[in-house]
CSV table of C-alpha atoms in Angstrom, one decimal:
chain,number,residue,atom,x,y,z
U,12,UNK,CA,110.4,108.1,96.2
U,13,UNK,CA,108.0,110.0,97.5
U,14,UNK,CA,105.9,113.4,96.0
U,15,UNK,CA,106.3,114.6,99.9
U,16,UNK,CA,110.5,114.5,98.6
U,17,UNK,CA,109.7,117.0,95.4
U,18,UNK,CA,109.8,120.2,96.3
U,19,UNK,CA,107.3,122.3,94.2
U,20,UNK,CA,105.6,121.0,90.7
U,21,UNK,CA,102.3,121.3,91.8
U,22,UNK,CA,100.5,120.9,89.0
U,23,UNK,CA,102.3,117.9,87.9
U,24,UNK,CA,102.5,116.4,91.6
U,25,UNK,CA,98.1,116.5,91.6
U,26,UNK,CA,97.9,114.8,88.0
U,27,UNK,CA,99.5,112.2,89.5
U,28,UNK,CA,97.0,111.4,92.9
U,29,UNK,CA,94.1,112.1,89.7
U,30,UNK,CA,95.6,109.7,88.2
U,31,UNK,CA,96.1,107.1,90.0
U,32,UNK,CA,93.6,107.6,92.2
U,33,UNK,CA,91.6,107.5,88.7
U,34,UNK,CA,93.2,104.3,86.8
U,35,UNK,CA,94.1,107.0,83.9
U,36,UNK,CA,97.6,107.2,82.0
U,37,UNK,CA,99.2,110.2,82.1
U,38,UNK,CA,102.2,112.0,80.7
U,39,UNK,CA,104.7,114.4,81.5
U,40,UNK,CA,106.2,117.0,79.6
U,41,UNK,CA,108.9,119.4,80.2
U,42,UNK,CA,112.8,120.7,79.6
U,43,UNK,CA,115.2,118.1,80.6
U,44,UNK,CA,115.8,118.2,83.9
U,45,UNK,CA,112.8,119.2,85.6
U,46,UNK,CA,112.3,116.5,87.7
U,47,UNK,CA,110.5,114.4,85.6
U,48,UNK,CA,111.5,110.9,85.7
U,49,UNK,CA,111.3,111.5,90.1
U,50,UNK,CA,107.7,112.1,89.7
U,51,UNK,CA,106.9,109.1,87.7
U,52,UNK,CA,108.7,107.1,90.3
U,53,UNK,CA,106.9,109.1,92.7
U,54,UNK,CA,103.6,107.3,91.2
U,55,UNK,CA,104.1,103.9,92.3
U,56,UNK,CA,103.6,105.4,96.3
U,57,UNK,CA,99.9,107.1,94.8
U,58,UNK,CA,99.0,103.4,93.9
U,59,UNK,CA,97.1,101.1,96.3
U,60,UNK,CA,98.6,98.5,97.7
U,61,UNK,CA,97.9,94.8,95.9
U,62,UNK,CA,95.5,92.9,97.9
U,63,UNK,CA,97.2,88.9,97.8
U,64,UNK,CA,95.5,87.9,94.5
U,65,UNK,CA,97.3,90.2,92.8
U,66,UNK,CA,100.3,89.6,94.4
U,67,UNK,CA,100.3,85.6,93.4
U,68,UNK,CA,99.5,87.2,90.1
U,69,UNK,CA,102.1,88.7,89.3
U,70,UNK,CA,104.4,87.1,91.5
U,71,UNK,CA,104.1,84.3,89.1
U,72,UNK,CA,103.7,86.7,85.4
U,73,UNK,CA,107.7,87.7,87.3
U,74,UNK,CA,108.7,84.3,88.2
U,75,UNK,CA,107.7,83.2,84.5
U,76,UNK,CA,109.5,85.5,82.6
U,77,UNK,CA,113.0,84.1,84.9
U,78,UNK,CA,113.2,87.9,86.9
U,79,UNK,CA,111.9,87.7,89.9
U,80,UNK,CA,114.2,88.7,92.7
U,81,UNK,CA,113.4,86.8,96.3
U,82,UNK,CA,109.6,85.6,97.7
U,83,UNK,CA,106.5,87.6,97.1
U,84,UNK,CA,106.5,91.1,95.4
U,85,UNK,CA,104.5,93.3,97.0
U,86,UNK,CA,104.9,96.3,95.1
U,87,UNK,CA,103.5,97.6,91.6
U,88,UNK,CA,106.1,96.7,89.5
U,89,UNK,CA,107.4,99.8,87.8
U,90,UNK,CA,109.0,99.0,85.0
U,91,UNK,CA,111.6,101.3,82.4
U,92,UNK,CA,112.4,100.3,79.8
U,93,UNK,CA,114.9,101.8,77.4
U,94,UNK,CA,113.8,103.5,73.7
U,95,UNK,CA,115.7,102.2,72.0
U,96,UNK,CA,114.0,98.1,72.7
U,97,UNK,CA,112.2,95.8,71.4
U,98,UNK,CA,108.6,95.2,69.8
U,99,UNK,CA,109.0,91.6,70.6
U,100,UNK,CA,110.6,93.3,74.7
U,101,UNK,CA,107.7,94.9,74.9
U,102,UNK,CA,105.0,93.5,73.9
U,103,UNK,CA,106.0,89.4,74.6
U,104,UNK,CA,106.7,86.9,72.0
U,105,UNK,CA,109.9,84.9,71.0
U,106,UNK,CA,110.0,81.4,69.1
U,107,UNK,CA,108.9,80.7,73.0
U,108,UNK,CA,106.4,83.6,73.7
U,109,UNK,CA,107.0,85.3,77.2
U,110,UNK,CA,105.9,88.2,78.8
U,111,UNK,CA,107.3,91.6,78.1
U,112,UNK,CA,107.0,94.7,79.5
U,113,UNK,CA,103.9,95.9,79.3
U,114,UNK,CA,102.8,92.2,81.5
U,115,UNK,CA,105.3,92.5,84.1
U,116,UNK,CA,103.9,96.1,84.9
U,117,UNK,CA,101.1,94.3,85.1
U,118,UNK,CA,99.7,96.1,88.4
U,119,UNK,CA,101.8,98.9,88.5
U,120,UNK,CA,103.4,101.8,85.8
U,121,UNK,CA,105.2,101.0,82.5
U,122,UNK,CA,106.3,104.5,82.6
U,123,UNK,CA,108.1,105.2,79.5
U,124,UNK,CA,110.6,108.2,79.1
U,125,UNK,CA,111.3,109.8,75.6
U,126,UNK,CA,107.8,108.2,75.0
U,127,UNK,CA,108.7,109.8,70.8
U,128,UNK,CA,111.9,107.8,70.1
U,129,UNK,CA,110.2,104.7,70.9
U,130,UNK,CA,109.3,102.6,68.3
U,131,UNK,CA,105.9,103.7,66.5
U,132,UNK,CA,105.0,100.7,65.8
U,133,UNK,CA,105.8,99.8,70.0
U,134,UNK,CA,103.6,102.9,70.2
U,135,UNK,CA,100.5,101.5,69.0
U,136,UNK,CA,100.5,97.8,70.3
U,137,UNK,CA,100.1,100.0,73.6
U,138,UNK,CA,96.7,100.5,72.6
U,139,UNK,CA,95.3,96.9,73.4
U,140,UNK,CA,96.6,95.9,76.3
U,141,UNK,CA,95.3,99.9,77.4
U,142,UNK,CA,91.8,99.8,76.5
U,143,UNK,CA,91.8,95.8,77.2
U,144,UNK,CA,94.0,95.2,79.8
U,145,UNK,CA,95.8,92.6,78.4
U,146,UNK,CA,98.1,91.9,75.2
U,147,UNK,CA,97.5,88.6,72.6
U,148,UNK,CA,100.6,87.6,71.5
U,149,UNK,CA,100.0,85.4,67.8
U,150,UNK,CA,102.7,82.8,66.1
U,151,UNK,CA,103.8,80.1,64.1
U,152,UNK,CA,102.7,76.9,67.5
U,153,UNK,CA,99.6,79.3,68.6
U,154,UNK,CA,98.2,82.3,70.5
U,155,UNK,CA,98.9,83.5,73.6
U,156,UNK,CA,97.0,85.7,76.8
U,157,UNK,CA,99.3,87.6,78.5
U,158,UNK,CA,97.5,90.3,81.5
U,159,UNK,CA,99.1,94.4,81.0
U,160,UNK,CA,96.4,95.7,83.2
U,161,UNK,CA,98.6,98.2,84.3
U,162,UNK,CA,99.4,102.6,84.3
U,163,UNK,CA,101.1,104.1,81.5
U,164,UNK,CA,103.3,107.1,81.7
U,165,UNK,CA,104.7,108.1,78.7
U,166,UNK,CA,107.0,111.8,79.9
U,167,UNK,CA,108.9,113.6,76.9
U,168,UNK,CA,110.8,116.9,76.0
U,169,UNK,CA,108.4,119.1,74.2
U,170,UNK,CA,111.0,119.0,70.7
U,171,UNK,CA,114.3,116.5,70.0
U,172,UNK,CA,116.5,119.6,71.9
U,173,UNK,CA,114.0,119.7,74.2
U,174,UNK,CA,114.1,123.6,75.3
U,175,UNK,CA,110.5,124.8,72.9
U,176,UNK,CA,109.6,126.6,75.1
U,177,UNK,CA,112.7,127.5,78.1
U,178,UNK,CA,112.8,130.6,79.7
U,179,UNK,CA,116.8,128.6,81.0
U,180,UNK,CA,117.2,127.7,77.3
U,181,UNK,CA,117.3,129.2,73.7
U,182,UNK,CA,115.5,125.9,72.0
U,183,UNK,CA,117.6,125.5,68.4
U,184,UNK,CA,115.0,123.0,66.8
U,185,UNK,CA,114.3,124.7,63.3
U,186,UNK,CA,110.4,124.1,62.5
U,187,UNK,CA,110.8,121.3,60.5
U,188,UNK,CA,111.8,119.0,63.2
U,189,UNK,CA,109.8,120.1,65.9
U,190,UNK,CA,106.2,119.4,63.9
U,191,UNK,CA,108.4,116.0,62.9
U,192,UNK,CA,109.4,116.0,66.6
């Protein structure tokens, strides 16, 4: 998906261009069906090409994780874990620590769709990689530091049903549900 293929959404596309140019994280909010996921997928095409060192680095990461398909990864990775993904799958770890989604997105995009639905512990654990560009996983056998310099794109509906402020459909959420969300 390329931003040129997306009709309308000029403000959102401009926001994505600014985020890509400045290395900023971004949050997309809107009712279901407004193109948040399509915009997030198009974001990778706005990122600069990977240099040789970056290509080797992300290829090594994916190889270590056992998910390398083909030979070299030459485009910025786009990772989109489900909101039910565990803390370990996002951050990394396990008995023999492996890279998590935030490391697999290194030099690319970590897309968290339905962001408010992610476990609070997962959301809070993203602070270190977003600020430092790496994540440290400590286990009884030792500490492991994985690279994790990625752009976070979070997308969410404005409320649990998704239609607060929509002109197409009426919101059915209680005010307390919206506050909690």
